[in-house]
């Protein structure tokens, strides 16, 4: 299910955790509803439709109602003994496009492709949920004897332009937490392995949306109109010049145009066009410079053609920063539980809104290998992304070993 619409997912997660003996927080107790409403929260009619769909697809109506139309779940594990309070944050949303419906694609062959259109777990968030639920089941019988307390946080809307992590942080979910852990699956590494980086791990992400407004005319008299597509493509060309001529070539930056669309027919000058840009940086000053330069390019391109623009840019996630103490815990836990020592992969230009947690508490973001020699390497966000399900168990074991190591080193 897509961001802020994970009603069936939240209901099922809460139902499983409740059956294990956990007490769950749901709905507005998880995310700051006041922050969601003015930005991306679905309408009341869409929320109602999501709840009805969830029940029709088999969700327990009692837990669907407990969401109050707001996705996300938090469960707590309290041993009653002194020790650090550690939070696990795993995301639950999917990506908004279809997965393949063809022979040779395992989910299709085995009949577990998504039952919702434009919804695919191509970033492995289904695996994340499975790992955290597995760890929850393994730990619960020993709750009274373990030297730590735990928060299991199933976060909505990691993939959306507006962050579910920030909404949870704004709701105070970290107020009583000492450390926050997050693992992400990766097809770059084989099952049974893990990877990490020290310091900066993932770049900041700033989505930019530009809407160009022109004037229609017949294609044979373009001088009578104002071409929004021309404005858009001039801006696109200008972005490439910013990157190649106005930014230090040694500075890590990505500024990719993921959407460029406008027009309906071949014989009419287009009056409305939209461009969506994904800007990734590690430095705030570079982010601000590019945001301002792209705005200037778009405004000038529109004015030259007699049009105008609407320009929106906001940082959906700052950079993810790993805590050295927690990296040390990962390395020791990994050597004890995995087939090989965790691999130092260095920082990436990808982003994750887990960064909002890292700004508040000592945190670690690391990778669990889910690749297999049985198929070619599958990158995240490919619609045919696959995981080796044997990795779920090793990911679960590493999580539990991390908890024990943190408690041991803190004692």
PDB file of C-alpha atoms in Angstrom, residues 10-170:
ATOM      1  CA  UNK A  10      -1.098  -1.451   9.735  1.00  0.00           C
ATOM      2  CA  UNK A  11      -4.117  -3.497  10.806  1.00  0.00           C
ATOM      3  CA  UNK A  12      -2.371  -6.770   9.989  1.00  0.00           C
ATOM      4  CA  UNK A  13       0.877  -5.791  11.742  1.00  0.00           C
ATOM      5  CA  UNK A  14      -1.035  -4.737  14.863  1.00  0.00           C
ATOM      6  CA  UNK A  15      -3.105  -7.922  14.816  1.00  0.00           C
ATOM      7  CA  UNK A  16       0.038 -10.090  14.651  1.00  0.00           C
ATOM      8  CA  UNK A  17       1.774  -8.158  17.433  1.00  0.00           C
ATOM      9  CA  UNK A  18      -1.321  -8.244  19.650  1.00  0.00           C
ATOM     10  CA  UNK A  19      -1.541 -12.015  19.241  1.00  0.00           C
ATOM     11  CA  UNK A  20       2.097 -12.204  20.426  1.00  0.00           C
ATOM     12  CA  UNK A  21       1.146 -10.308  23.580  1.00  0.00           C
ATOM     13  CA  UNK A  22       2.281  -6.813  22.662  1.00  0.00           C
ATOM     14  CA  UNK A  23       0.264  -3.668  23.313  1.00  0.00           C
ATOM     15  CA  UNK A  24       0.086  -1.531  20.176  1.00  0.00           C
ATOM     16  CA  UNK A  25      -0.264   2.173  19.557  1.00  0.00           C
ATOM     17  CA  UNK A  26      -2.041   3.046  16.322  1.00  0.00           C
ATOM     18  CA  UNK A  27      -3.440   5.974  14.383  1.00  0.00           C
ATOM     19  CA  UNK A  28      -2.898   9.478  15.826  1.00  0.00           C
ATOM     20  CA  UNK A  29      -0.848   7.968  18.680  1.00  0.00           C
ATOM     21  CA  UNK A  30       1.827   7.135  16.073  1.00  0.00           C
ATOM     22  CA  UNK A  31       1.924  10.127  13.713  1.00  0.00           C
ATOM     23  CA  UNK A  32       1.152  13.802  14.205  1.00  0.00           C
ATOM     24  CA  UNK A  33      -2.175  14.129  12.411  1.00  0.00           C
ATOM     25  CA  UNK A  34      -2.075  17.927  12.437  1.00  0.00           C
ATOM     26  CA  UNK A  35       1.181  17.785  10.467  1.00  0.00           C
ATOM     27  CA  UNK A  36      -0.266  15.369   7.915  1.00  0.00           C
ATOM     28  CA  UNK A  37      -3.595  17.035   7.133  1.00  0.00           C
ATOM     29  CA  UNK A  38      -2.379  20.197   5.350  1.00  0.00           C
ATOM     30  CA  UNK A  39       0.177  18.282   3.309  1.00  0.00           C
ATOM     31  CA  UNK A  40      -0.654  14.820   2.063  1.00  0.00           C
ATOM     32  CA  UNK A  41      -3.294  13.194   4.214  1.00  0.00           C
ATOM     33  CA  UNK A  42      -5.928  11.565   2.017  1.00  0.00           C
ATOM     34  CA  UNK A  43      -9.422  13.018   1.968  1.00  0.00           C
ATOM     35  CA  UNK A  44     -12.089  11.572   4.229  1.00  0.00           C
ATOM     36  CA  UNK A  45     -13.631   9.846   1.211  1.00  0.00           C
ATOM     37  CA  UNK A  46     -10.293   8.250   0.287  1.00  0.00           C
ATOM     38  CA  UNK A  47      -9.666   7.179   3.894  1.00  0.00           C
ATOM     39  CA  UNK A  48     -13.094   5.554   3.964  1.00  0.00           C
ATOM     40  CA  UNK A  49     -12.331   3.774   0.684  1.00  0.00           C
ATOM     41  CA  UNK A  50      -8.956   2.563   2.034  1.00  0.00           C
ATOM     42  CA  UNK A  51     -10.636   1.141   5.132  1.00  0.00           C
ATOM     43  CA  UNK A  52     -13.329  -0.572   3.091  1.00  0.00           C
ATOM     44  CA  UNK A  53     -10.716  -2.038   0.737  1.00  0.00           C
ATOM     45  CA  UNK A  54      -8.658  -3.274   3.689  1.00  0.00           C
ATOM     46  CA  UNK A  55     -11.621  -5.148   5.160  1.00  0.00           C
ATOM     47  CA  UNK A  56     -12.619  -6.528   1.750  1.00  0.00           C
ATOM     48  CA  UNK A  57      -9.072  -7.877   1.337  1.00  0.00           C
ATOM     49  CA  UNK A  58      -9.197  -9.680   4.677  1.00  0.00           C
ATOM     50  CA  UNK A  59      -8.067  -7.177   7.322  1.00  0.00           C
ATOM     51  CA  UNK A  60      -9.585  -7.497  10.792  1.00  0.00           C
ATOM     52  CA  UNK A  61     -12.253  -4.742  11.022  1.00  0.00           C
ATOM     53  CA  UNK A  62     -11.422  -4.098  14.689  1.00  0.00           C
ATOM     54  CA  UNK A  63      -7.830  -3.171  13.883  1.00  0.00           C
ATOM     55  CA  UNK A  64      -8.842  -1.245  10.762  1.00  0.00           C
ATOM     56  CA  UNK A  65     -11.018   0.987  12.965  1.00  0.00           C
ATOM     57  CA  UNK A  66      -8.158   1.461  15.428  1.00  0.00           C
ATOM     58  CA  UNK A  67      -6.104   3.143  12.712  1.00  0.00           C
ATOM     59  CA  UNK A  68      -8.630   6.019  12.609  1.00  0.00           C
ATOM     60  CA  UNK A  69      -7.494   6.408   9.025  1.00  0.00           C
ATOM     61  CA  UNK A  70      -3.843   7.059   9.991  1.00  0.00           C
ATOM     62  CA  UNK A  71      -1.296   4.347   9.199  1.00  0.00           C
ATOM     63  CA  UNK A  72       1.634   3.190  11.350  1.00  0.00           C
ATOM     64  CA  UNK A  73       2.070   0.998  14.434  1.00  0.00           C
ATOM     65  CA  UNK A  74       4.256   1.132  17.560  1.00  0.00           C
ATOM     66  CA  UNK A  75       4.655  -1.768  20.008  1.00  0.00           C
ATOM     67  CA  UNK A  76       6.654  -1.708  23.232  1.00  0.00           C
ATOM     68  CA  UNK A  77       8.734  -4.413  24.900  1.00  0.00           C
ATOM     69  CA  UNK A  78       9.411  -3.627  28.577  1.00  0.00           C
ATOM     70  CA  UNK A  79      11.450  -6.085  30.595  1.00  0.00           C
ATOM     71  CA  UNK A  80      11.036  -3.984  33.721  1.00  0.00           C
ATOM     72  CA  UNK A  81      14.796  -4.215  34.202  1.00  0.00           C
ATOM     73  CA  UNK A  82      17.310  -1.375  33.929  1.00  0.00           C
ATOM     74  CA  UNK A  83      18.889  -0.978  30.542  1.00  0.00           C
ATOM     75  CA  UNK A  84      18.869   1.168  27.402  1.00  0.00           C
ATOM     76  CA  UNK A  85      15.643   1.885  25.549  1.00  0.00           C
ATOM     77  CA  UNK A  86      16.297   1.039  21.915  1.00  0.00           C
ATOM     78  CA  UNK A  87      13.884   1.707  19.061  1.00  0.00           C
ATOM     79  CA  UNK A  88      13.723  -0.235  15.812  1.00  0.00           C
ATOM     80  CA  UNK A  89      12.274   1.761  12.930  1.00  0.00           C
ATOM     81  CA  UNK A  90      11.183  -0.213   9.855  1.00  0.00           C
ATOM     82  CA  UNK A  91       9.092   1.263   7.025  1.00  0.00           C
ATOM     83  CA  UNK A  92       5.873  -0.247   5.671  1.00  0.00           C
ATOM     84  CA  UNK A  93       4.846   1.560   2.470  1.00  0.00           C
ATOM     85  CA  UNK A  94       5.404   0.525  -1.140  1.00  0.00           C
ATOM     86  CA  UNK A  95       6.172   2.265  -4.427  1.00  0.00           C
ATOM     87  CA  UNK A  96       3.448   3.650  -6.736  1.00  0.00           C
ATOM     88  CA  UNK A  97       3.854   1.533  -9.876  1.00  0.00           C
ATOM     89  CA  UNK A  98       3.072  -1.995 -11.045  1.00  0.00           C
ATOM     90  CA  UNK A  99       5.244  -5.075 -10.766  1.00  0.00           C
ATOM     91  CA  UNK A 100       5.622  -7.429 -13.732  1.00  0.00           C
ATOM     92  CA  UNK A 101       2.807  -9.822 -14.573  1.00  0.00           C
ATOM     93  CA  UNK A 102       4.797 -12.300 -16.638  1.00  0.00           C
ATOM     94  CA  UNK A 103       6.074 -15.840 -16.466  1.00  0.00           C
ATOM     95  CA  UNK A 104       9.530 -16.121 -14.936  1.00  0.00           C
ATOM     96  CA  UNK A 105       8.854 -13.452 -12.333  1.00  0.00           C
ATOM     97  CA  UNK A 106       8.586 -15.428  -9.113  1.00  0.00           C
ATOM     98  CA  UNK A 107       5.739 -13.461  -7.442  1.00  0.00           C
ATOM     99  CA  UNK A 108       3.678 -13.909 -10.615  1.00  0.00           C
ATOM    100  CA  UNK A 109       4.539 -17.594 -10.974  1.00  0.00           C
ATOM    101  CA  UNK A 110       3.684 -18.269  -7.318  1.00  0.00           C
ATOM    102  CA  UNK A 111       0.623 -15.975  -7.287  1.00  0.00           C
ATOM    103  CA  UNK A 112       1.659 -13.335  -4.787  1.00  0.00           C
ATOM    104  CA  UNK A 113       1.938 -10.235  -6.946  1.00  0.00           C
ATOM    105  CA  UNK A 114       0.306  -7.181  -5.416  1.00  0.00           C
ATOM    106  CA  UNK A 115      -3.478  -7.195  -5.410  1.00  0.00           C
ATOM    107  CA  UNK A 116      -3.469  -3.380  -5.582  1.00  0.00           C
ATOM    108  CA  UNK A 117      -2.776  -1.482  -8.792  1.00  0.00           C
ATOM    109  CA  UNK A 118       0.269   0.799  -8.915  1.00  0.00           C
ATOM    110  CA  UNK A 119       1.623  -0.768  -5.731  1.00  0.00           C
ATOM    111  CA  UNK A 120       4.850  -2.763  -5.577  1.00  0.00           C
ATOM    112  CA  UNK A 121       7.305  -3.591  -2.784  1.00  0.00           C
ATOM    113  CA  UNK A 122      10.307  -2.817  -4.978  1.00  0.00           C
ATOM    114  CA  UNK A 123      12.236  -1.343  -2.048  1.00  0.00           C
ATOM    115  CA  UNK A 124      11.917  -4.350   0.246  1.00  0.00           C
ATOM    116  CA  UNK A 125       9.700  -2.813   2.913  1.00  0.00           C
ATOM    117  CA  UNK A 126       7.700  -6.048   3.076  1.00  0.00           C
ATOM    118  CA  UNK A 127      10.946  -7.802   4.015  1.00  0.00           C
ATOM    119  CA  UNK A 128      11.610  -5.130   6.647  1.00  0.00           C
ATOM    120  CA  UNK A 129       8.263  -5.822   8.295  1.00  0.00           C
ATOM    121  CA  UNK A 130       8.863  -9.561   8.210  1.00  0.00           C
ATOM    122  CA  UNK A 131      12.285  -9.188   9.871  1.00  0.00           C
ATOM    123  CA  UNK A 132      10.969  -6.960  12.653  1.00  0.00           C
ATOM    124  CA  UNK A 133       7.938  -9.178  13.304  1.00  0.00           C
ATOM    125  CA  UNK A 134      10.251 -12.194  13.428  1.00  0.00           C
ATOM    126  CA  UNK A 135      12.485 -10.479  15.976  1.00  0.00           C
ATOM    127  CA  UNK A 136       9.424  -9.494  18.013  1.00  0.00           C
ATOM    128  CA  UNK A 137       8.243 -13.118  18.105  1.00  0.00           C
ATOM    129  CA  UNK A 138      11.689 -14.404  19.082  1.00  0.00           C
ATOM    130  CA  UNK A 139      12.152 -11.893  21.925  1.00  0.00           C
ATOM    131  CA  UNK A 140       8.693 -11.926  23.514  1.00  0.00           C
ATOM    132  CA  UNK A 141       9.062 -15.215  25.495  1.00  0.00           C
ATOM    133  CA  UNK A 142      12.185 -13.793  27.202  1.00  0.00           C
ATOM    134  CA  UNK A 143      10.777 -10.347  27.934  1.00  0.00           C
ATOM    135  CA  UNK A 144      11.150 -10.544  31.730  1.00  0.00           C
ATOM    136  CA  UNK A 145      14.802 -11.603  31.674  1.00  0.00           C
ATOM    137  CA  UNK A 146      16.392  -9.350  29.069  1.00  0.00           C
ATOM    138  CA  UNK A 147      18.475  -6.291  30.084  1.00  0.00           C
ATOM    139  CA  UNK A 148      16.885  -3.773  27.737  1.00  0.00           C
ATOM    140  CA  UNK A 149      13.624  -2.178  26.703  1.00  0.00           C
ATOM    141  CA  UNK A 150      12.467  -1.919  23.140  1.00  0.00           C
ATOM    142  CA  UNK A 151      10.178   0.060  20.842  1.00  0.00           C
ATOM    143  CA  UNK A 152       9.096  -1.537  17.564  1.00  0.00           C
ATOM    144  CA  UNK A 153       8.151   1.262  15.156  1.00  0.00           C
ATOM    145  CA  UNK A 154       6.421   0.427  11.870  1.00  0.00           C
ATOM    146  CA  UNK A 155       6.618   3.733  10.002  1.00  0.00           C
ATOM    147  CA  UNK A 156       4.293   4.849   7.205  1.00  0.00           C
ATOM    148  CA  UNK A 157       5.227   6.918   4.178  1.00  0.00           C
ATOM    149  CA  UNK A 158       8.969   6.596   3.719  1.00  0.00           C
ATOM    150  CA  UNK A 159       8.695   6.855  -0.068  1.00  0.00           C
ATOM    151  CA  UNK A 160       6.445   9.935  -0.156  1.00  0.00           C
ATOM    152  CA  UNK A 161       7.685  13.476  -0.656  1.00  0.00           C
ATOM    153  CA  UNK A 162       6.339  14.266   2.831  1.00  0.00           C
ATOM    154  CA  UNK A 163       8.046  12.142   5.476  1.00  0.00           C
ATOM    155  CA  UNK A 164       6.280   9.730   7.787  1.00  0.00           C
ATOM    156  CA  UNK A 165       9.389   9.688   9.980  1.00  0.00           C
ATOM    157  CA  UNK A 166       9.150  13.409  10.638  1.00  0.00           C
ATOM    158  CA  UNK A 167       5.469  13.099  11.542  1.00  0.00           C
ATOM    159  CA  UNK A 168       6.361  10.404  14.098  1.00  0.00           C
ATOM    160  CA  UNK A 169       9.245  12.426  15.541  1.00  0.00           C
ATOM    161  CA  UNK A 170       6.944  15.454  15.775  1.00  0.00           C
TER     162      UNK A 170
END
